[in-house]
JSON list of C-alpha atoms in Angstrom, two decimals:
[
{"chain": "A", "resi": 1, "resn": "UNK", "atom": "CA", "xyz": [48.33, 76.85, -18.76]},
{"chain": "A", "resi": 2, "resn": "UNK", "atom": "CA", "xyz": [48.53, 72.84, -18.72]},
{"chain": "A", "resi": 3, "resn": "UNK", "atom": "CA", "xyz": [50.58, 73.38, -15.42]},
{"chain": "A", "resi": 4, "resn": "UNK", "atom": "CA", "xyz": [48.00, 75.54, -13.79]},
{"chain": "A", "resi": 5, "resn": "UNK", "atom": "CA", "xyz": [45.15, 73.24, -14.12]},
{"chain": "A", "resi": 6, "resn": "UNK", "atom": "CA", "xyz": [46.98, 70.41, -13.05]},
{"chain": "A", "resi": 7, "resn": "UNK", "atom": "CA", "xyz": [47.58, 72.42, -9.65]},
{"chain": "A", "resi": 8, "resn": "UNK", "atom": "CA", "xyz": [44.14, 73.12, -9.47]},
{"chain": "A", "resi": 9, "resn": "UNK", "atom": "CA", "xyz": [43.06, 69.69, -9.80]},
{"chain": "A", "resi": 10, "resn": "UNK", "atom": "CA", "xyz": [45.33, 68.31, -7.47]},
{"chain": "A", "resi": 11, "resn": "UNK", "atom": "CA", "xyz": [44.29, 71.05, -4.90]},
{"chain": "A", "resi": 12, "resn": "UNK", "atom": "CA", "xyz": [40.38, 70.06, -5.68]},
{"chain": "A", "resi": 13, "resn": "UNK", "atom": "CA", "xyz": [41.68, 66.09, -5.13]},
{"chain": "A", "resi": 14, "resn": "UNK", "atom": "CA", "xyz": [43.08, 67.27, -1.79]},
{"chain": "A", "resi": 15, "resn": "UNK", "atom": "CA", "xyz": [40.13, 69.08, -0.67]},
{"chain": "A", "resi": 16, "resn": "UNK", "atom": "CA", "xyz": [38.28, 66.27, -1.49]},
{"chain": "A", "resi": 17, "resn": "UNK", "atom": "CA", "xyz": [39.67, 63.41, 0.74]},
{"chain": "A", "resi": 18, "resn": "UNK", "atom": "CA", "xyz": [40.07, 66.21, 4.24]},
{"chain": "A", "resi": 19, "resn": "UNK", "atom": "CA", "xyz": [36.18, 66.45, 3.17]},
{"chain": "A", "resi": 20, "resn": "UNK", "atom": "CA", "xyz": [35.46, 62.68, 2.80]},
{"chain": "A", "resi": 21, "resn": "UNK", "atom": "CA", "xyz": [37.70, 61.90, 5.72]},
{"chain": "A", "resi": 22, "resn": "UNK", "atom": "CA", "xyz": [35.54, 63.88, 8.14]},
{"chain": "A", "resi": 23, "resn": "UNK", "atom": "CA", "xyz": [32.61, 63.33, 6.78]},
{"chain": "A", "resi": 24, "resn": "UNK", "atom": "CA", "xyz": [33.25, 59.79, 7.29]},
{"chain": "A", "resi": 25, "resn": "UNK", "atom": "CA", "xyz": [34.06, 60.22, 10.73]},
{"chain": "A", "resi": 26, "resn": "UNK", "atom": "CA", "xyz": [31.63, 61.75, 11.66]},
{"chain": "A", "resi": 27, "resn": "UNK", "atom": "CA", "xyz": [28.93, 59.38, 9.84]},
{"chain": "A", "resi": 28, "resn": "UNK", "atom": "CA", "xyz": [30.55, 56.15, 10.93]},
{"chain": "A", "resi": 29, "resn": "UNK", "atom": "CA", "xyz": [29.85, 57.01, 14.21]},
{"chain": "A", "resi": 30, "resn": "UNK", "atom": "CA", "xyz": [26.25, 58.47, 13.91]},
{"chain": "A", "resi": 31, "resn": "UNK", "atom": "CA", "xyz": [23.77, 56.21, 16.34]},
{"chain": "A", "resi": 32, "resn": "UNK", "atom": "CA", "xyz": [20.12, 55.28, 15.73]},
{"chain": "A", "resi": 33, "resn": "UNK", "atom": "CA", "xyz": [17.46, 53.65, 17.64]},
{"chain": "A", "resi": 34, "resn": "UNK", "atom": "CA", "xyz": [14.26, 52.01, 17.51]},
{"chain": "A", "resi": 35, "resn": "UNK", "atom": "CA", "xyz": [11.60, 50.79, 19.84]},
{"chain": "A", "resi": 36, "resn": "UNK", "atom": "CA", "xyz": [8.19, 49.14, 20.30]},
{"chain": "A", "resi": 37, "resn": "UNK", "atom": "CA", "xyz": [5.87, 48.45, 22.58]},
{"chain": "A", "resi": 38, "resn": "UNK", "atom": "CA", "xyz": [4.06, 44.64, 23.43]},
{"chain": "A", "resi": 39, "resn": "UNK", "atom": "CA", "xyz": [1.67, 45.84, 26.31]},
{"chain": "A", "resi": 40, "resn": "UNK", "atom": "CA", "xyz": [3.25, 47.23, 29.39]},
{"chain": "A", "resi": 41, "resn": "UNK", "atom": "CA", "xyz": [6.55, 46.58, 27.71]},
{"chain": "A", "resi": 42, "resn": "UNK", "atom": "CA", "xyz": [9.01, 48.64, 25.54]},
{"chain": "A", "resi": 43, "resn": "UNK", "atom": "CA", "xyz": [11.54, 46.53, 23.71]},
{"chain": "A", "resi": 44, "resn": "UNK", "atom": "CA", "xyz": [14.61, 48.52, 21.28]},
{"chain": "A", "resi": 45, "resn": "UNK", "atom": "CA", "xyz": [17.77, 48.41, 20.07]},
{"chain": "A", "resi": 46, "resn": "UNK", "atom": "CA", "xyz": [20.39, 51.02, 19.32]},
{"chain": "A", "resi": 47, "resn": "UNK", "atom": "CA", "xyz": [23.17, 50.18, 16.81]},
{"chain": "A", "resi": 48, "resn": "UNK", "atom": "CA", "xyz": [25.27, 52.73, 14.87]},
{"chain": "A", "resi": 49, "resn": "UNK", "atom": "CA", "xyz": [25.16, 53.33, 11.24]},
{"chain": "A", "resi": 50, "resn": "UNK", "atom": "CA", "xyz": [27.82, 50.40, 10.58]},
{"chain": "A", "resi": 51, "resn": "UNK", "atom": "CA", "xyz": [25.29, 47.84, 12.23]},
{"chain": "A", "resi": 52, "resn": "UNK", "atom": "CA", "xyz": [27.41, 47.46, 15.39]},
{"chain": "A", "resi": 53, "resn": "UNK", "atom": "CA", "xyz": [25.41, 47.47, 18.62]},
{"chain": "A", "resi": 54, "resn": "UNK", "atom": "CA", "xyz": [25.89, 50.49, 21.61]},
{"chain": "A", "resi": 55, "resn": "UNK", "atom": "CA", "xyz": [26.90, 48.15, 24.28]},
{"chain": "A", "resi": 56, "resn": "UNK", "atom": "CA", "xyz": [26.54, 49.10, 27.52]},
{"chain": "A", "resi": 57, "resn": "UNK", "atom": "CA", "xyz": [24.94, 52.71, 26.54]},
{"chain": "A", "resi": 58, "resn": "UNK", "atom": "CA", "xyz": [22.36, 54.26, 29.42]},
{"chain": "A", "resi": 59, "resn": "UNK", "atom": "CA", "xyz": [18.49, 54.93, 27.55]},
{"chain": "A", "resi": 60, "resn": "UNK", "atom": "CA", "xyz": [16.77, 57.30, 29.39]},
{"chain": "A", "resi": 61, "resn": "UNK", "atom": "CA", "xyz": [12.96, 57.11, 28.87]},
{"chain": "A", "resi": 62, "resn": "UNK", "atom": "CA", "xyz": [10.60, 60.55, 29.12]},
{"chain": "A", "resi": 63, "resn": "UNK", "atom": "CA", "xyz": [6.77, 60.97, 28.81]},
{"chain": "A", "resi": 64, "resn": "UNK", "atom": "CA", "xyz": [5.12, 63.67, 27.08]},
{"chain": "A", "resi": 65, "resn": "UNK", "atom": "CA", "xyz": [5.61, 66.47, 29.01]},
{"chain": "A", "resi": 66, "resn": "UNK", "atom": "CA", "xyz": [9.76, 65.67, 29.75]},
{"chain": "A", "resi": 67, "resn": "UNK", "atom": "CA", "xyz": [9.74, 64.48, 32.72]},
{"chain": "A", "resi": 68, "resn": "UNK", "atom": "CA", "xyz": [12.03, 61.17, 32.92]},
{"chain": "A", "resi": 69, "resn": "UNK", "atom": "CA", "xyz": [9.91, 58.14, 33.75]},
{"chain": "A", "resi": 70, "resn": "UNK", "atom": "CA", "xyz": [12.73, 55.63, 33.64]},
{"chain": "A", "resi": 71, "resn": "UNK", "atom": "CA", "xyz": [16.81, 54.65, 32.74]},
{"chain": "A", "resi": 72, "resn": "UNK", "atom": "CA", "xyz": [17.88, 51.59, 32.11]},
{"chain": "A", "resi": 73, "resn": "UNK", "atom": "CA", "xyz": [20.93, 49.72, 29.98]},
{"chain": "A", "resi": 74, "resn": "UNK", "atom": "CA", "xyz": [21.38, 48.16, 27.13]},
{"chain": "A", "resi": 75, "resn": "UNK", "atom": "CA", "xyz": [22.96, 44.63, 26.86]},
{"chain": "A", "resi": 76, "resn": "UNK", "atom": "CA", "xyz": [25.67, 43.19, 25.04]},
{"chain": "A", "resi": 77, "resn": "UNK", "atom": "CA", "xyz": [23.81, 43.29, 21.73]},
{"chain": "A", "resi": 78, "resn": "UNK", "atom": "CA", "xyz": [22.30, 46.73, 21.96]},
{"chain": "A", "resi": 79, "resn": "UNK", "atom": "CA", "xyz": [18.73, 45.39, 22.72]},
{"chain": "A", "resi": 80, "resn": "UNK", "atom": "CA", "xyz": [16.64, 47.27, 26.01]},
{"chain": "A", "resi": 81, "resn": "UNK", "atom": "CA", "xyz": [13.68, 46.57, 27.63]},
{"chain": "A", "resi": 82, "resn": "UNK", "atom": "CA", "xyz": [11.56, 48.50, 30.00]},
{"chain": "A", "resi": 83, "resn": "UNK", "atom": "CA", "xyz": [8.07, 48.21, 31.54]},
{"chain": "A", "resi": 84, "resn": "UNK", "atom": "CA", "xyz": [6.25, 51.44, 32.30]},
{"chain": "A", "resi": 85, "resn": "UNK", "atom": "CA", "xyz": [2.48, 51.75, 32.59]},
{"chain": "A", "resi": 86, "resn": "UNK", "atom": "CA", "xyz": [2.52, 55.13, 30.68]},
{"chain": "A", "resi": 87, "resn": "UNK", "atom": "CA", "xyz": [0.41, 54.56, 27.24]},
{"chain": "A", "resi": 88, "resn": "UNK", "atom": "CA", "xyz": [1.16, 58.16, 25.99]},
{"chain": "A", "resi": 89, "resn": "UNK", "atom": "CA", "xyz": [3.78, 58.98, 23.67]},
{"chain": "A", "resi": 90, "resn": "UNK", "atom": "CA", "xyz": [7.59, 58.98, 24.62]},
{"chain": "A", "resi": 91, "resn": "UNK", "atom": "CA", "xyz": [10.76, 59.93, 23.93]},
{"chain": "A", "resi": 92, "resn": "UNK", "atom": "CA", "xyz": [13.92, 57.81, 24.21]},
{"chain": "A", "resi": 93, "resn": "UNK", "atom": "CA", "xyz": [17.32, 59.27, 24.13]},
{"chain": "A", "resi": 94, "resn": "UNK", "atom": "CA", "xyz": [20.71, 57.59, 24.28]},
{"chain": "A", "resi": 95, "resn": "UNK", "atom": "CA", "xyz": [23.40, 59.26, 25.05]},
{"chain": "A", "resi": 96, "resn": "UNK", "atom": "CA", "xyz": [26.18, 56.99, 23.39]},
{"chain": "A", "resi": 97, "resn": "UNK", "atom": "CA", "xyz": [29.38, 58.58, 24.59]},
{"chain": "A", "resi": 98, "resn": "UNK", "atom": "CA", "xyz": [31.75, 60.71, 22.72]},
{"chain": "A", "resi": 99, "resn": "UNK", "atom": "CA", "xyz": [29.25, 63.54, 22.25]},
{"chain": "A", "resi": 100, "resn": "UNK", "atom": "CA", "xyz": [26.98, 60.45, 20.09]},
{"chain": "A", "resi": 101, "resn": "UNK", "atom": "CA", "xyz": [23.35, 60.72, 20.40]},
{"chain": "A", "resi": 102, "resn": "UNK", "atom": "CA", "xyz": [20.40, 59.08, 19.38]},
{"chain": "A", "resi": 103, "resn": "UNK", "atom": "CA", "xyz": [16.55, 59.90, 19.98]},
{"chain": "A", "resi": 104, "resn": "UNK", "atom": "CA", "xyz": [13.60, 57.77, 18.98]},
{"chain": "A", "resi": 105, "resn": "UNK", "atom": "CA", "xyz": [9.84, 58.98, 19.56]},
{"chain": "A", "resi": 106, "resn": "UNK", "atom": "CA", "xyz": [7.64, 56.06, 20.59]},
{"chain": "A", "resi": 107, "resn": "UNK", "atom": "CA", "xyz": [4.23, 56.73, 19.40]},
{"chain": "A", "resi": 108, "resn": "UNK", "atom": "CA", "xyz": [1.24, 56.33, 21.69]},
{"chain": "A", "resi": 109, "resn": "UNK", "atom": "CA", "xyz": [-0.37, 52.84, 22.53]},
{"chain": "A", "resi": 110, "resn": "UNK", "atom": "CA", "xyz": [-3.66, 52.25, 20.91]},
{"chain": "A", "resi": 111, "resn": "UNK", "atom": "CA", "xyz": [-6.66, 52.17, 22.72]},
{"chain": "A", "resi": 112, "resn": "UNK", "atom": "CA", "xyz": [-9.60, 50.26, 21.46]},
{"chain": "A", "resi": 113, "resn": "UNK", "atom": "CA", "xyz": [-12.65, 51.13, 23.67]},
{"chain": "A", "resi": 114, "resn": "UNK", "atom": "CA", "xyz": [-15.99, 49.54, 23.96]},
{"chain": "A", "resi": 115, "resn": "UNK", "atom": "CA", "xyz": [-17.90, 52.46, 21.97]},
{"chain": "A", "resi": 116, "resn": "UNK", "atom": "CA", "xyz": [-15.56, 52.33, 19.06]},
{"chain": "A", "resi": 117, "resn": "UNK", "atom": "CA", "xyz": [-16.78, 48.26, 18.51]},
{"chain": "A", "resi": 118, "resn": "UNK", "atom": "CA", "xyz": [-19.36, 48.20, 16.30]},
{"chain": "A", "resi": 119, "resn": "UNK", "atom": "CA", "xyz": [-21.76, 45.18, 16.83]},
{"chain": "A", "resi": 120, "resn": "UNK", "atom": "CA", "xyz": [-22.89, 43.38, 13.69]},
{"chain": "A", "resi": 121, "resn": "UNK", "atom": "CA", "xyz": [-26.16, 41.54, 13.11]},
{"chain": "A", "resi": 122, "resn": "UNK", "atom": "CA", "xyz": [-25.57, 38.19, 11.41]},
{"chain": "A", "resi": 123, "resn": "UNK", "atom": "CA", "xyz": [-27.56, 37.51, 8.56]},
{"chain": "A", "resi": 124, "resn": "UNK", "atom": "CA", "xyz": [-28.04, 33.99, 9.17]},
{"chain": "A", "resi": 125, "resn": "UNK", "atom": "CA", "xyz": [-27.99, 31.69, 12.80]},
{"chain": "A", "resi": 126, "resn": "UNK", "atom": "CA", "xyz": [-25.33, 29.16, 11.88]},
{"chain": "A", "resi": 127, "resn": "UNK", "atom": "CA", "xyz": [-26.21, 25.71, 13.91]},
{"chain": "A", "resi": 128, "resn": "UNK", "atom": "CA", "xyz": [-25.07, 25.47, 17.13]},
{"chain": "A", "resi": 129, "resn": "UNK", "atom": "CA", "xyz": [-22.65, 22.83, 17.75]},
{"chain": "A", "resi": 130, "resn": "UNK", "atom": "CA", "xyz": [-21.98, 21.76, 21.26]},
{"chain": "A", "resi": 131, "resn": "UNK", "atom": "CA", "xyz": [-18.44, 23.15, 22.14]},
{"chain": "A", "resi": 132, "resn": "UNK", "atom": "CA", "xyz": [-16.52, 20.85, 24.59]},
{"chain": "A", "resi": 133, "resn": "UNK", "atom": "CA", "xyz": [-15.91, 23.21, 27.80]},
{"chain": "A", "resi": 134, "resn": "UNK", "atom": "CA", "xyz": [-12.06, 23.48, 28.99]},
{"chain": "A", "resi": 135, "resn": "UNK", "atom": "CA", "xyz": [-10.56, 24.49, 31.88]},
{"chain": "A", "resi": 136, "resn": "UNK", "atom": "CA", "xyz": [-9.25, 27.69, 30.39]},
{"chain": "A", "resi": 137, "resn": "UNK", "atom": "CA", "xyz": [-10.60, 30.81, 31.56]},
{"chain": "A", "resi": 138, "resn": "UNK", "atom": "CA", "xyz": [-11.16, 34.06, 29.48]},
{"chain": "A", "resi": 139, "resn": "UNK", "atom": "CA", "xyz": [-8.07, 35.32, 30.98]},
{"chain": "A", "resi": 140, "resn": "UNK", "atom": "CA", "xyz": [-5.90, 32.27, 30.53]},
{"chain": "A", "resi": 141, "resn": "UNK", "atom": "CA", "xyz": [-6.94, 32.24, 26.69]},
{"chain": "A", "resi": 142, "resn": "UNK", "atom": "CA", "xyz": [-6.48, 35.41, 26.37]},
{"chain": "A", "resi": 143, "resn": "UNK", "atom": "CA", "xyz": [-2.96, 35.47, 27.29]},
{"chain": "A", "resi": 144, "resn": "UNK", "atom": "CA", "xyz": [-2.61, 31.98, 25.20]},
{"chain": "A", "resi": 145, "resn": "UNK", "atom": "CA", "xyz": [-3.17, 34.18, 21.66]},
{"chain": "A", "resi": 146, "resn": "UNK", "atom": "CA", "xyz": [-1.12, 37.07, 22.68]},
{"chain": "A", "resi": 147, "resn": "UNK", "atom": "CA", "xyz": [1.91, 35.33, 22.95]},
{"chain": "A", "resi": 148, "resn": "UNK", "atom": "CA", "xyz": [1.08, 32.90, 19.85]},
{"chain": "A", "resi": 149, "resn": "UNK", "atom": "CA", "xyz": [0.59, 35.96, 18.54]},
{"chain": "A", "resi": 150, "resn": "UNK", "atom": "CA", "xyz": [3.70, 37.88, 19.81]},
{"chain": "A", "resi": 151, "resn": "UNK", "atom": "CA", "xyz": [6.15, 34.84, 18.79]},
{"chain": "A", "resi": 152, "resn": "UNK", "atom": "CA", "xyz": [4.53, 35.51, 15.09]},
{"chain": "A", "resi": 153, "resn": "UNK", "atom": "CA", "xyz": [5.12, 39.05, 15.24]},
{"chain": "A", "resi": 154, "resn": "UNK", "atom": "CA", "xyz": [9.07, 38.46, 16.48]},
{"chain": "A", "resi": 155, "resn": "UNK", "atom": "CA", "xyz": [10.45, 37.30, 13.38]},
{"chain": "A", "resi": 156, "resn": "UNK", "atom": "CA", "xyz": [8.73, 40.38, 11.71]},
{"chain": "A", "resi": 157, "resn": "UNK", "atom": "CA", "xyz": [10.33, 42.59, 14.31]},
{"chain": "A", "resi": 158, "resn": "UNK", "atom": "CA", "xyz": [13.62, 41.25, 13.52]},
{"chain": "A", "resi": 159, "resn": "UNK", "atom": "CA", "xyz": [13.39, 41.82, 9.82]},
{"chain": "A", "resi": 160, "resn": "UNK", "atom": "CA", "xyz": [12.15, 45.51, 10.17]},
{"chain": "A", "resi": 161, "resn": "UNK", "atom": "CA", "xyz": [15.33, 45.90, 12.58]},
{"chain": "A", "resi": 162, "resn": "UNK", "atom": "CA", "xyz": [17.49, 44.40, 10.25]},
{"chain": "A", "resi": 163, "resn": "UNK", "atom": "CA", "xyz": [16.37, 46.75, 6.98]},
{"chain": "A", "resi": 164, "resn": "UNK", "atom": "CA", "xyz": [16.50, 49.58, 9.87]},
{"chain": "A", "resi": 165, "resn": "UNK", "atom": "CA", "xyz": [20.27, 49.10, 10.02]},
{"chain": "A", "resi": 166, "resn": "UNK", "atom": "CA", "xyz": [20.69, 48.45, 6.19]},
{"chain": "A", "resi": 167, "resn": "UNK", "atom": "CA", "xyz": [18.96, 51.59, 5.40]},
{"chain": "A", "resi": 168, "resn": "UNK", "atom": "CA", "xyz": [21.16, 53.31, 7.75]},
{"chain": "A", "resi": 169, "resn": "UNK", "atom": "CA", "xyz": [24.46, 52.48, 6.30]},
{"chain": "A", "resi": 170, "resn": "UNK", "atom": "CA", "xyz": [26.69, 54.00, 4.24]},
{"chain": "A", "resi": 171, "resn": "UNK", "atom": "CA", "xyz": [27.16, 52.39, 0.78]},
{"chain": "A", "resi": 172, "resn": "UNK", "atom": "CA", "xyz": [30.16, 52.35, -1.56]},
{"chain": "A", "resi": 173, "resn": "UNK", "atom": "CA", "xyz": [27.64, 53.96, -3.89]},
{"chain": "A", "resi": 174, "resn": "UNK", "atom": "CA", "xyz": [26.69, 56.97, -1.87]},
{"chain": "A", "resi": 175, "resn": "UNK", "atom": "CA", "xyz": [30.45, 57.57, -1.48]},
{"chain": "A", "resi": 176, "resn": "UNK", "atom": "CA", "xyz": [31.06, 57.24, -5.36]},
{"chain": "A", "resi": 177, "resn": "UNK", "atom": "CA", "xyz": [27.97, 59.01, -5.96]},
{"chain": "A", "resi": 178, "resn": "UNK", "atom": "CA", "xyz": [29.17, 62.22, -3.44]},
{"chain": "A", "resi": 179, "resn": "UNK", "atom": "CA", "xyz": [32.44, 62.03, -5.23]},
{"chain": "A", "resi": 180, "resn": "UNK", "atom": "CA", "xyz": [30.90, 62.03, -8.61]},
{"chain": "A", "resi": 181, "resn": "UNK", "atom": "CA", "xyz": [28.58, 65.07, -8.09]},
{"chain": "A", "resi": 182, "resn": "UNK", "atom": "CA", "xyz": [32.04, 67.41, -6.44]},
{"chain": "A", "resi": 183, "resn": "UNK", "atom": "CA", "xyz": [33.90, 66.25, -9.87]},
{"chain": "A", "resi": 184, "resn": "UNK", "atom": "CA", "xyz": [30.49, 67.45, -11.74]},
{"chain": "A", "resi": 185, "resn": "UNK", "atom": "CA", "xyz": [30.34, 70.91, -9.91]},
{"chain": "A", "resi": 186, "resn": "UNK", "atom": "CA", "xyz": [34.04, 71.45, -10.31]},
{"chain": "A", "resi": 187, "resn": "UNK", "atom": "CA", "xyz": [33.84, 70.74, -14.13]},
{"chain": "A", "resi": 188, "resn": "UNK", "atom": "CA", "xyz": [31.12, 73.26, -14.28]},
{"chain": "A", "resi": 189, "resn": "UNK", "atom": "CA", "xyz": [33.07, 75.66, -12.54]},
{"chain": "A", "resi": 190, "resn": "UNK", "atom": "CA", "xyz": [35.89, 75.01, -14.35]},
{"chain": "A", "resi": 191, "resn": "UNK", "atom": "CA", "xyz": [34.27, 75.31, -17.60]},
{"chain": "A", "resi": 192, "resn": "UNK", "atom": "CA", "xyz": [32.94, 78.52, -16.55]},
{"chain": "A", "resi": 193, "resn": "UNK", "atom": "CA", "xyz": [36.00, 79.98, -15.80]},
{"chain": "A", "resi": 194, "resn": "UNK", "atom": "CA", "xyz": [37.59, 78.99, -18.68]},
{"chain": "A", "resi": 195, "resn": "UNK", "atom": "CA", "xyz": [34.64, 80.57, -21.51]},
{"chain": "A", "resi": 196, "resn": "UNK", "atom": "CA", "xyz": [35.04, 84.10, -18.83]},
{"chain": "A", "resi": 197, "resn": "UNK", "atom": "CA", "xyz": [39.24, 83.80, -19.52]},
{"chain": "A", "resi": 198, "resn": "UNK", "atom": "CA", "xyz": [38.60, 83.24, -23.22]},
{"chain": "A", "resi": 199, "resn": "UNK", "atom": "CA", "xyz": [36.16, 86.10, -24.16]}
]
């Protein structure tokens, strides 16, 4: 009796590590993505689930409706960039190699027309102070705050990225976690068994 459960549980140990193996293998190499957009420009990154960038890997950019707008390459570090005048919604696939895929959906850019500003009357006329006139045009400032504005925004960009790849990532504990929850469905089985054999 002692015998035949100890050739169970060595058969449920083996079965165990084929199913880890490849389910390792398979998840080590899983690929993700993200993007955004600044403007006219899309900036993203594709890394796979260890952190580890897709050098080199072709992203291939569609609209809406599938029709491919652009392709370009990502660098060294996995990072893209591509400039398209299409504010609608679109999908970006890279095809990593070795049958590895990933596809990100980049959401629409937001469009703030005139109609949907709401003017305001002030309650009170604050004093008009003379305002030294510059040589900046509307234009010129306007391009001034969005990249003050944009260089602000980076390092928040880089720490979304960054708990992007962390949540993507297998941890020792979700490994000692899947093991723990086979173990618990075995012992239930097992225990099963065992109250059938005895009545």
């Amino acid at each position: 009796m002692r015998n035949h459960i100890f050739n169970k549980l060595f058969q449920a140990m083996i079965v165990l590590q084929v199913i880890l193996f490849l389910f390792n293998s398979a998840y080590a190499h899983k690929v993700s993505a993200y993007a955004y957009r600044e403007g006219d420009k899309v900036f993203g990154e594709c890394y796979f689930v260890d952190g580890s960038p897709c050098k080199n890997s072709r992203v291939q950019v569609y609209d809406s409706k599938g029709n491919k707008i652009t392709e370009v390459t990502t660098d060294e570090k996995g990072k893209f960039k591509f400039t398209t005048s299409n504010t609608g919604q679109l999908k970006i696939v890279i095809p990593a190699g070795e049958g590895h895929r990933a596809e990100y959906m980049l959401e629409a850019a937001e469009k703030v027309e005139k109609k949907d500003i709401k003017k305001s009357e002030p309650e009170k006329q604050p004093e008009k102070k003379e305002i030294p006139k510059t040589s900046l045009n509307k234009e010129e400032l306007k391009q001034i705050i969005d990249e003050a504005i944009d260089a602000k925004l980076q390092g928040l960009r880089t720490e979304l990225m960054d708990l992007r790849k962390q949540m993507d990532k297998i941890s020792i504990r979700d490994i000692i976690g899947g093991i723990g929850y086979i173990f618990g469905v075995w012992a239930i089985i097992m225990l099963l068994k065992r109250k059938k054999n005895a009545s």
